[in-house]
Coordinates of C-alpha atoms in Angstrom, one line a residue:
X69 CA 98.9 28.5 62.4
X70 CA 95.4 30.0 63.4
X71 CA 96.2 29.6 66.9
X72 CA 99.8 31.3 66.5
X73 CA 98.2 34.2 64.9
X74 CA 95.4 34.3 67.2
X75 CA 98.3 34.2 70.2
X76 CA 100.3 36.7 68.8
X77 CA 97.6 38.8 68.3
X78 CA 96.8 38.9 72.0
X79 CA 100.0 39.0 72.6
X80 CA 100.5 42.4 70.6
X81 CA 97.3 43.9 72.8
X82 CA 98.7 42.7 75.6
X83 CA 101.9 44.9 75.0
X84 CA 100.0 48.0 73.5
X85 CA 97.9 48.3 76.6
X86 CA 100.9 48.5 78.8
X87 CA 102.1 51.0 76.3
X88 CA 99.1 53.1 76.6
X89 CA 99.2 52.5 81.1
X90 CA 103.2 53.6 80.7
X91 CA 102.1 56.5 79.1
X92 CA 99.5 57.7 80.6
X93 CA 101.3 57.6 84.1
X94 CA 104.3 59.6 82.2
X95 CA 102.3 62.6 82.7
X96 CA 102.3 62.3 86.3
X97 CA 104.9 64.5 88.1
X98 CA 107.9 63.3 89.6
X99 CA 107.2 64.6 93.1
X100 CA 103.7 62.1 93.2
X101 CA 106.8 59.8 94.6
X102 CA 109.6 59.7 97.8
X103 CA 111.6 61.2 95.8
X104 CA 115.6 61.5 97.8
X105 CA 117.0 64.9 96.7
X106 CA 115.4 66.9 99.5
X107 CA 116.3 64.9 101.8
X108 CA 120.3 64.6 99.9
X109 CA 120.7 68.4 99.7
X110 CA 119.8 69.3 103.4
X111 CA 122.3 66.5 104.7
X112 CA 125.0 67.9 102.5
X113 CA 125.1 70.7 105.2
X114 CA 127.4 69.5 108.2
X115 CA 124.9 71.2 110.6
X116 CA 121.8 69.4 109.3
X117 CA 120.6 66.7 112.1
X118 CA 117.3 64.6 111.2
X119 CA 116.7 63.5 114.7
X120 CA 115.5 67.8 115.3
X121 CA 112.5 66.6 112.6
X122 CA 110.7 63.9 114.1
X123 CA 107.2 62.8 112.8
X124 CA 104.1 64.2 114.7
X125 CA 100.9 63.5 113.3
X126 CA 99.1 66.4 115.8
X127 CA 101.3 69.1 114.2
X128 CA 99.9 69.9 110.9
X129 CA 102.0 72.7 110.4
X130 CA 104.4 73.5 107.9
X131 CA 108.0 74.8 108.6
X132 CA 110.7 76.5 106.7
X133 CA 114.5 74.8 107.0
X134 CA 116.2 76.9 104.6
X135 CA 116.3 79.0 101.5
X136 CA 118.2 78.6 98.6
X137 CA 119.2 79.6 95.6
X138 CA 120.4 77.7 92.0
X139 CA 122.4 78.3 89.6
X140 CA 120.6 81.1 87.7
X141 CA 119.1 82.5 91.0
X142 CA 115.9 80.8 91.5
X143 CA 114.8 80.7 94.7
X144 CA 113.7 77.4 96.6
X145 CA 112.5 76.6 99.9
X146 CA 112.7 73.5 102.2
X147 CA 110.3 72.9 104.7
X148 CA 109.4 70.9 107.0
X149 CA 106.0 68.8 107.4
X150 CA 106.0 67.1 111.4
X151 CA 102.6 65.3 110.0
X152 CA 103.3 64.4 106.6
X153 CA 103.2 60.7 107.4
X154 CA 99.2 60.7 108.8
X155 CA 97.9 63.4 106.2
X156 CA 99.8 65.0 103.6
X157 CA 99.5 69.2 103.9
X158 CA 101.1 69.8 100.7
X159 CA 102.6 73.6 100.6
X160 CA 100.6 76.3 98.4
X161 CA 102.2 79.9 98.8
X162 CA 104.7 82.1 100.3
X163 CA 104.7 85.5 101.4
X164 CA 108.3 87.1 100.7
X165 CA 109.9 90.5 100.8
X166 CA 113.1 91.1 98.9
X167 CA 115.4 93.3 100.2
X168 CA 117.2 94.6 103.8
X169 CA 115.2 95.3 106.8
X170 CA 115.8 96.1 110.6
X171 CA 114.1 93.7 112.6
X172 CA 111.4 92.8 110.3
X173 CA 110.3 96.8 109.8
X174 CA 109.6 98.9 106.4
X175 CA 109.0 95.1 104.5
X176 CA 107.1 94.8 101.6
X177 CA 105.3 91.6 101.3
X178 CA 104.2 89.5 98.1
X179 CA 102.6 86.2 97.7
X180 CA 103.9 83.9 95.2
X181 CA 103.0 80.4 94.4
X182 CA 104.9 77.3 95.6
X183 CA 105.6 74.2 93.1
X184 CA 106.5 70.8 95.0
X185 CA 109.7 69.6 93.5
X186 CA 110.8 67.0 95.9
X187 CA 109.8 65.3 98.8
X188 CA 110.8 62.7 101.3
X189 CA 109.0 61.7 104.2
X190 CA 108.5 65.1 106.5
X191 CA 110.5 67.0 104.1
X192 CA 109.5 68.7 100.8
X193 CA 111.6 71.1 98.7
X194 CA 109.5 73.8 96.6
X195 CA 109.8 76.2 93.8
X196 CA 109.3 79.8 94.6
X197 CA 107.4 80.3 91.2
X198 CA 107.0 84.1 89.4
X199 CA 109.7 85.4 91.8
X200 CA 112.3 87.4 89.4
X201 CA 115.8 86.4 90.3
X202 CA 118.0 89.5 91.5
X203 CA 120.9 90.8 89.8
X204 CA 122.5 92.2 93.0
X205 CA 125.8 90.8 94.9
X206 CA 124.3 90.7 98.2
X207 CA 120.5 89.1 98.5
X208 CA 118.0 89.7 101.2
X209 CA 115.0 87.2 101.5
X210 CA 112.6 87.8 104.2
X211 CA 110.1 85.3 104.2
X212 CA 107.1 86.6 106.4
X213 CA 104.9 83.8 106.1
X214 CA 104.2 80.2 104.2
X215 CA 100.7 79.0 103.3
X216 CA 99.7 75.4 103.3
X217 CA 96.5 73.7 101.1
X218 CA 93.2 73.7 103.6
X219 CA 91.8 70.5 104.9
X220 CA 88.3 70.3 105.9
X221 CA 89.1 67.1 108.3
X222 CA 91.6 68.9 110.1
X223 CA 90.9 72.9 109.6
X224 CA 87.5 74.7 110.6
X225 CA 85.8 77.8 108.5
X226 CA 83.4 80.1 107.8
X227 CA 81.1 78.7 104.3
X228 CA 80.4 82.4 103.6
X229 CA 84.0 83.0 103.7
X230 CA 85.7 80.1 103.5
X231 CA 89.5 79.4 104.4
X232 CA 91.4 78.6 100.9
X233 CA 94.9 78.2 102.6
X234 CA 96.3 78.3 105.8
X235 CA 98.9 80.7 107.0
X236 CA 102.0 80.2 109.2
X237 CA 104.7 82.4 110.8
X238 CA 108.0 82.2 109.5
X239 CA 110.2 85.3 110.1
X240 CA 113.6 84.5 108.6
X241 CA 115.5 87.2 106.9
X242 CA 118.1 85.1 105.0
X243 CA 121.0 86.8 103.8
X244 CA 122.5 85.2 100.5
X245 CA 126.4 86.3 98.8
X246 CA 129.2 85.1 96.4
X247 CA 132.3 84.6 98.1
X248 CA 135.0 82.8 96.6
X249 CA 133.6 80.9 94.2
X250 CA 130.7 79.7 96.5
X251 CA 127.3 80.9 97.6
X252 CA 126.9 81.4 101.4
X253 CA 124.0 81.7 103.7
X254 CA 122.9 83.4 107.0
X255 CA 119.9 83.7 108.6
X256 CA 118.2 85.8 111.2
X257 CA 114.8 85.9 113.1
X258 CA 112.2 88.9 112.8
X259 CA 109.1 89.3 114.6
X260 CA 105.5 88.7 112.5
X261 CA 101.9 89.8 113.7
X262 CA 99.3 87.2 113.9
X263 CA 96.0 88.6 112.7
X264 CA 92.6 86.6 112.1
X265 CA 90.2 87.2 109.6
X266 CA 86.4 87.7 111.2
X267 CA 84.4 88.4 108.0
X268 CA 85.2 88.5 103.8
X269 CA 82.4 89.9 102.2
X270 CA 80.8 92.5 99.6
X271 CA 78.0 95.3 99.5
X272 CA 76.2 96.1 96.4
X273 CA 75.7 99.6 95.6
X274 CA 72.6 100.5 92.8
X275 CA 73.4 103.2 90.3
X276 CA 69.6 104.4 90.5
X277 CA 67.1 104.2 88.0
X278 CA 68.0 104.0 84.0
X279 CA 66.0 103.4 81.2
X280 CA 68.0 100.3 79.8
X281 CA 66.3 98.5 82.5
X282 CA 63.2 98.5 81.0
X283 CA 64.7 95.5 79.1
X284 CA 66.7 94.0 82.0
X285 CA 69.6 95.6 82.5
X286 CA 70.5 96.8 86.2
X287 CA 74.2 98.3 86.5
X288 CA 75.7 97.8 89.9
X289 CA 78.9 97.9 91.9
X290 CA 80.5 95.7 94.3
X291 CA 82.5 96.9 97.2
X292 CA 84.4 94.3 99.2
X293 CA 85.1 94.5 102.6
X294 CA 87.8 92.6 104.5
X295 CA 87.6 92.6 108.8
X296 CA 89.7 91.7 111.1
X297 CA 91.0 91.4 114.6
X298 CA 94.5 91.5 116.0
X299 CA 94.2 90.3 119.4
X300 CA 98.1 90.9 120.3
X301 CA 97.8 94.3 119.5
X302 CA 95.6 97.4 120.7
X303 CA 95.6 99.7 117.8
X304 CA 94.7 103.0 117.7
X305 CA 95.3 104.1 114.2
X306 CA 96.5 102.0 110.9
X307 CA 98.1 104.7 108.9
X308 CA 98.6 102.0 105.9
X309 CA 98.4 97.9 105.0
X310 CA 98.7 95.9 102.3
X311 CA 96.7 93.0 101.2
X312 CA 96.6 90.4 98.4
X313 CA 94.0 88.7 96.7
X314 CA 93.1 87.1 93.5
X315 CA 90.7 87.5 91.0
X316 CA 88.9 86.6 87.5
X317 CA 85.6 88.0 85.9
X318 CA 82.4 85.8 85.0
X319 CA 79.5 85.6 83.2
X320 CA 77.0 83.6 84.8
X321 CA 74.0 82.1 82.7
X322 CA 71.0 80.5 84.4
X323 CA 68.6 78.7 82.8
X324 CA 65.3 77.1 84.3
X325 CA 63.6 74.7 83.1
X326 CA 59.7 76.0 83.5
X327 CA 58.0 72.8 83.9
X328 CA 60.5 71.2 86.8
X329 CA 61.2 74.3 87.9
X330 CA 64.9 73.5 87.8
X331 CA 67.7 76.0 87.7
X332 CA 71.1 75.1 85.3
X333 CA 73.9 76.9 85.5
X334 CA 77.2 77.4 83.3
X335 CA 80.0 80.2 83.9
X336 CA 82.5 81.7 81.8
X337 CA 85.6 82.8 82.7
X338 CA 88.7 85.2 81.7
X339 CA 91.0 88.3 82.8
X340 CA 92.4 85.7 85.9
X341 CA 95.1 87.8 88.0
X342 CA 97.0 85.6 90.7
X343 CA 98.2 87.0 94.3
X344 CA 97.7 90.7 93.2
X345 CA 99.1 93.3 96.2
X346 CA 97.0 96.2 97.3
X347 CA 98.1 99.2 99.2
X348 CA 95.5 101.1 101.6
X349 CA 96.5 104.6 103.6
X350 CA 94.4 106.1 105.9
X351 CA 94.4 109.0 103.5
X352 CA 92.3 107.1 101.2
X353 CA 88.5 107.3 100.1
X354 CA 86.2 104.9 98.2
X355 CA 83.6 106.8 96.1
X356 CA 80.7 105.0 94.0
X357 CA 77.9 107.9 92.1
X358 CA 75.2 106.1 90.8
X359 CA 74.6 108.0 87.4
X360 CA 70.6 106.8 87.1
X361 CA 67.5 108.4 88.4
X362 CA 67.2 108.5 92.2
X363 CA 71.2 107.5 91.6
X364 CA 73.4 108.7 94.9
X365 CA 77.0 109.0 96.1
X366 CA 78.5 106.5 98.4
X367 CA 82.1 107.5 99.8
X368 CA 83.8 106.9 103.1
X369 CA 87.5 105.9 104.4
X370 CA 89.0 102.2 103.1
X371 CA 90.4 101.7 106.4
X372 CA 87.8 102.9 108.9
X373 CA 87.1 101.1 112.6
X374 CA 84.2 98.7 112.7
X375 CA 82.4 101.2 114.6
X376 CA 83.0 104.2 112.3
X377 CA 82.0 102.0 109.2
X378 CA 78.8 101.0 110.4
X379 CA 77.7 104.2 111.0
X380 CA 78.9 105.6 108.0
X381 CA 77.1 103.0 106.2
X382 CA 73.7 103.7 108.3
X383 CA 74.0 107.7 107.3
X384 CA 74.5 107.1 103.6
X385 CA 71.2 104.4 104.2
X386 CA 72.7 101.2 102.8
X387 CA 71.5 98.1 104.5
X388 CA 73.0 95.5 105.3
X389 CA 71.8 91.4 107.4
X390 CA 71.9 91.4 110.6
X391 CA 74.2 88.0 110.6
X392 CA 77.1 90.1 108.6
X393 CA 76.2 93.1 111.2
X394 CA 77.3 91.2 114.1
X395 CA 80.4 89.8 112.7
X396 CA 81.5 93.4 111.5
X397 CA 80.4 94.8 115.2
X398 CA 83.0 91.4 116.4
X399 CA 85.5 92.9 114.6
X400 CA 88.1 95.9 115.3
X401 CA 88.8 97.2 111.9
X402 CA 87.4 96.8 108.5
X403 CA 89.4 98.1 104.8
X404 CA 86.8 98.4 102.0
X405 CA 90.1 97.4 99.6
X406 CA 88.1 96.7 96.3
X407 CA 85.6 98.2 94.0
X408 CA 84.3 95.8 91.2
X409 CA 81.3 96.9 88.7
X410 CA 78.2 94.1 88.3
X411 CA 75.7 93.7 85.6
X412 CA 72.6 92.3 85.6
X413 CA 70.5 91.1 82.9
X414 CA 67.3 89.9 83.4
X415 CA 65.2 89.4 80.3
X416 CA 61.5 90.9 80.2
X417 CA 60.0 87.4 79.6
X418 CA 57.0 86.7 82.8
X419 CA 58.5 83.2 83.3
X420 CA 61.8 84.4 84.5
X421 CA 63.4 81.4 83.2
X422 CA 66.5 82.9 82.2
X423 CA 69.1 85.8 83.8
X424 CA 72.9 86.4 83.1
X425 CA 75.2 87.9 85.3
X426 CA 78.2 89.9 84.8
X427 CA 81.0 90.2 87.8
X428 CA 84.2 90.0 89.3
X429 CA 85.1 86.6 91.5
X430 CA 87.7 87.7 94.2
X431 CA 89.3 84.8 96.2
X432 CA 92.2 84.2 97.9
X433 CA 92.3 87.3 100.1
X434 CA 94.6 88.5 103.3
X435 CA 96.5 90.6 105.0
X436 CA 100.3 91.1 104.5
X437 CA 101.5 93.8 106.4
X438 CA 100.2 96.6 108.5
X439 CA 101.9 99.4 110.0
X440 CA 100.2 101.3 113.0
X441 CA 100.3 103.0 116.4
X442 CA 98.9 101.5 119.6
X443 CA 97.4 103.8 122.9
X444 CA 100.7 104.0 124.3
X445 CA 102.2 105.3 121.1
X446 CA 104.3 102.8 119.8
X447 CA 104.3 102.5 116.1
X448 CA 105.1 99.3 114.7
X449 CA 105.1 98.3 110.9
X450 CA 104.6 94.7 110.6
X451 CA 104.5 91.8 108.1
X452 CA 101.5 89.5 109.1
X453 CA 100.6 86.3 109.2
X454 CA 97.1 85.7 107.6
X455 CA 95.4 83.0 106.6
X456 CA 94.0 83.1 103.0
X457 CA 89.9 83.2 102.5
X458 CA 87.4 83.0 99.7
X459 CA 84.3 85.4 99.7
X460 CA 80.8 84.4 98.5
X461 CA 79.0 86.3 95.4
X462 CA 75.9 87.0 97.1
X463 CA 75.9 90.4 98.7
X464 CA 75.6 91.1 102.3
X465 CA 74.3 94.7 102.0
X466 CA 72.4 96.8 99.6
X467 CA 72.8 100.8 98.7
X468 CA 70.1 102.4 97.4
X469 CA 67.7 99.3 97.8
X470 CA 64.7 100.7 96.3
X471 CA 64.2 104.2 95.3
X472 CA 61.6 105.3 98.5
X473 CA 64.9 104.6 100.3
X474 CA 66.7 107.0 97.9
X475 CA 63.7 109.6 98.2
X476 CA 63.7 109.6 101.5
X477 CA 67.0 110.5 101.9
X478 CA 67.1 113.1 99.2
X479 CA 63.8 114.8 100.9
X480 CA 65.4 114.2 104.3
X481 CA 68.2 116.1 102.8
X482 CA 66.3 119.0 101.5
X483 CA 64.4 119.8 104.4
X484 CA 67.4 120.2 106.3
X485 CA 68.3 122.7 103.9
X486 CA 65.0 124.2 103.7
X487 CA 64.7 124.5 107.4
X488 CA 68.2 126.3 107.7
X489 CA 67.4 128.5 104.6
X490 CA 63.9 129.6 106.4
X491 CA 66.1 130.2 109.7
X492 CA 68.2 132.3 108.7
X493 CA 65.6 134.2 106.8
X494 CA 63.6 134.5 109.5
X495 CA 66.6 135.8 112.0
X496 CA 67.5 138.5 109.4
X497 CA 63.9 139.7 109.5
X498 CA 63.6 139.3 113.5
X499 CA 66.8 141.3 113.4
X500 CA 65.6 144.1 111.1
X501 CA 62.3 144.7 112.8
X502 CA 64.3 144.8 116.3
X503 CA 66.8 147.4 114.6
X504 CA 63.4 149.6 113.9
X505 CA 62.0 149.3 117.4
X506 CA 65.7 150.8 119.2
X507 CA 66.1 154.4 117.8
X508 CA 69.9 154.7 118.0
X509 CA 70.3 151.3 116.7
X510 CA 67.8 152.3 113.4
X511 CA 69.2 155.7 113.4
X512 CA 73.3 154.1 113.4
X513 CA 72.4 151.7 110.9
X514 CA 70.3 154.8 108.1
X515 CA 73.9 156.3 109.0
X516 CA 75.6 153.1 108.0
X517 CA 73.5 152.3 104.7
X518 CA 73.8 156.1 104.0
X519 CA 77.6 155.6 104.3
X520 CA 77.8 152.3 102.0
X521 CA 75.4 154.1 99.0
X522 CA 78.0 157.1 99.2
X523 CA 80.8 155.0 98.6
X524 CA 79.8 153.0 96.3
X525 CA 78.5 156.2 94.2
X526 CA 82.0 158.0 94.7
X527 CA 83.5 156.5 91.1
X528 CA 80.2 157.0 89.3
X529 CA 80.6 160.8 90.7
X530 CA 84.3 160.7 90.2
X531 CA 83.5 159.7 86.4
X532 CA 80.7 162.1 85.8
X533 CA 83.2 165.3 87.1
X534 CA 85.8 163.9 84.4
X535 CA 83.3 164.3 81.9
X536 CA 81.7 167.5 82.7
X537 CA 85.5 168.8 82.8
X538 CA 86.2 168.1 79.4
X539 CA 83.1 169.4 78.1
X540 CA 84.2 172.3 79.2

C-alpha cells in the first residue's frame, strides 16, 4: 500500500511538472514556429511563383511581396527574407505614407512598428501596428522604406552612435478598393533616396552661473545634432525634411562605493514616446538663453551645411572634440532637430560619492524625407531610405564651458562696441574742427544751425503772438 502511495505520488509530480512546462511555453507566441499561413495566403494568388524566392544566405535583406488589408482594414505586410535559413533578420519597422502621390513626390512619411504574425521559411507576414485604418473607398499605401533588427555578426557601426535597425528601399505605392464585393490591389514603383548617417550626437549648452549651484545643481540643455551625406545627390539647398526618432526621460543615480572606489548605477524611466515625426524648414531657428550669471544666447539655423555650422558654433565659442569635429567636417549637412533640458545634481559632500542626473534618452533616429534643389536646379522632394541609429548621453561639445570663456566673449563684444562708439566720436569731432578751419564751410553751416533754431522757435513765437493778441 506504501509503495502504491509512494508511486502515485510520483506519479502526480510527474504530471504537475509537465503541467507547469505546458504552461510556461503557452506564453510563447505563435510565430516562435513555421507556422503555414504566410506562405497559404501568398499562393492563393494565381500569379504568386515560389521558385522567384530562392534562399540566399549572402542577402540579408528584407523585401516587401505585398500589402494587404483585413477585414476591418488593418494593414499587413509580406516580405521576403532571401537569408532566413542561415540567420534569422526578423523585421522591426516600416516607413509608410498614406495617401496619393505622383511618382513618389509631396509624401509624408511615418515609422510604425512591425509585429511578426507568421512565418515560413523566407517568408514572414507582419502587422503594421498603430497605423489607423482609413475610412476612405479608395486607399493609397506608399511604403518608402522597411527596417530590419541589427546584427553585430553581419552589420558594422559606429559605438558612439550605434545602428539600432537597418533600413531598406521599398518604393511601392499600392493602390487598394472595393469592387464588387471584393478587395483589389495594384501596385506601382516610385523612386527613394538613399542617404547615410555620418554622425548622431548632442552639444550641451550651460545656462551660466546660479546660485542653486552652490548646493549642486547645474541646469543645462541638450541640443542634438543629426549629419549626413547623400552621395547620389549634390544639394544646394534643403528647403525642408522630416525625421523620426524616439525618446524617454531618466534619472540616473550613481553611487560609489568610497573604499573600492566603485561606481553603481540604477535608472529610472518614464514619458516613453515611440517613432515620433519632426519637421525642419530652412526658415527655422534653434535658440537656447542661459538665464544665470555669465548666462548667453546660443541660436543658429536647424538645417545649416556642415561648414556653416561649424562656424557658427566657433563664433558663439562652444567647443566641441576634435574626433566629432572631423566627422561633422565628413559630412554635407547637419539639422540640430532637438532641444532637451538636463539637470545636474551633484551633492556638496568632498568624497563625490554620489550625483543624479536628469535627461532626455533619444534613440532610434533617421531621416524620412527631404525635399531640395541641386546646382542644376532641379528640385526634388523625396522619401528616404535611412537606417535607424542610437546616440550616446555623453556630450560632444560644450557652450559656455567655464565662465572666462563667457567673459571673454562678452568683453570681446564690448570692445567692439566701444571701439565703434569712440570712432564715430572721434569722426564727428575731426569733422567739426575741419568745418572751423574752411570759412565758407563754417560760415554755411552758422547759416544752417541759425536756420534749424529759427524753425524750431517759430511755434513758441507763433504761441507767444496769440497770447499778446488776446491781452489786448
Amino acid at each position: 500500500m506504501k509503495k502504491l502511495i509512494k508511486i502515485s505520488s510520483l506519479i502526480i509530480g510527474l504530471v504537475f511538472l509537465c503541467l507547469v512546462w505546458v504552461l510556461s511555453f503557452g506564453s510563447v507566441p505563435v510565430y516562435a514556429a513555421t507556422d503555414e499561413t504566410v506562405l497559404r495566403e501568398l499562393q492563393s494568388d494565381p500569379n504568386f511563383d515560389v521558385e522567384n524566392y530562392p534562399d540566399n544566405p549572402k542577402d540579408y535583406s528584407l523585401q516587401v511581396i505585398q500589402l494587404a488589408e483585413d477585414k476591418d482594414k488593418e494593414i499587413y505586410i509580406y516580405a521576403y527574407q532571401p537569408a532566413h535559413n542561415s540567420i534569422d533578420l526578423l523585421g522591426t519597422k516600416v516607413s509608410i505614407s498614406y495617401g496619393y502621390s505622383v511618382d513618389g513626390a509631396g509624401l509624408s512619411p511615418q515609422v510604425y512598428d512591425l509585429e511578426l504574425c507568421s512565418t515560413s521559411g523566407v517568408f514572414d507576414k507582419y502587422h503594421v501596428k498603430g497605423f489607423t485604418p482609413s475610412k476612405d473607398g479608395d486607399r493609397y499605401y506608399n511604403i518608402v522604406s522597411i527596417y530590419r533588427e541589427y546584427n553585430s555578426v553581419i552589420d558594422s557601426s559606429d559605438e558612439t552612435f550605434p545602428t539600432t535597425d537597418i533600413a531598406y528601399s521599398v518604393g511601392q505605392q499600392w493602390y487598394v478598393y472595393d469592387l464588387n464585393d471584393s478587395r483589389h490591389y495594384e501596385m506601382n514603383t516610385f523612386n527613394t533616396m538613399p542617404v547615410d548617417t555620418v554622425f548622431n550626437g548632442n552639444l550641451k549648452l550651460e545656462d551660466g552661473f546660479k546660485w542653486d549651484e552652490i548646493f549642486g545643481f547645474d541646469g543645462l540643455c541638450d541640443m542634438w545634432l543629426y549629419c549626413f551625406n547623400a552621395e547620389d545627390y549634390k544639394i544646394q539647398h534643403i528647403y525642408d525634411a522630416d525625421l523620426t526618432y524616439s525618446s524617454k526621460d531618466v534619472v540616473e543615480n550613481a553611487r560609489r562605493n568610497y573604499a573600492w572606489e566603485e561606481w553603481t548605477y540604477t535608472y529610472d524611466y518614464s514619458n516613453e514616446v515611440y517613432n515620433k515625426k519632426i519637421s525642419l524648414k530652412d526658415t527655422d531657428v534653434i535658440t537656447y538663453s542661459g538665464d544665470g550669471l555669465f548666462g548667453r544666447t546660443f541660436e543658429w539655423h536647424k538645417i545649416l551645411s556642415s561648414e556653416e555650422f561649424l562656424q557658427r558654433i566657433d563664433e558663439l565659442g562652444v567647443s566641441i572634440t576634435q574626433e566629432q569635429r572631423g566627422k561633422i567636417e565628413s559630412s554635407q549637412w547637419v539639422f540640430t532637430f532637438l532641444q532637451t533640458s538636463r539637470t545636474e545634481f551633484y551633492p556638496p559632500d568632498y568624497a563625490n560619492l554620489r550625483h543624479e542626473f536628469e535627461y532626455t534618452d533619444v534613440y532610434d533616429v533617421g531621416l524620412l524625407r527631404l525635399h531640395f534643389q541641386d546646382f542644376s536646379g532641379n528640385k526634388y522632394d523625396l522619401g528616404v531610405v535611412n537606417s535607424l541609429t542610437d546616440p550616446d548621453n555623453i556630450a560632444d561639445g560644450t557652450g559656455n564651458a567655464d565662465f572666462g570663456t563667457a567673459i571673454k566673449l562678452a568683453f570681446e563684444e564690448f570692445w567692439e562696441n566701444f571701439i565703434m562708439v569712440v570712432g564715430l566720436m572721434v569722426g564727428l569731432i575731426g569733422i567739426i574742427i575741419l568745418l572751423n578751419f574752411v570759412a565758407p564751410v563754417s560760415t554755411l553751416l552758422n547759416y544752417l544751425i541759425k536756420a534749424i533754431a529759427y524753425v524750431i522757435s517759430l511755434p513758441f513765437k507763433f504761441f507767444k503772438w496769440l497770447l499778446k493778441k488776446d491781452g489786448s
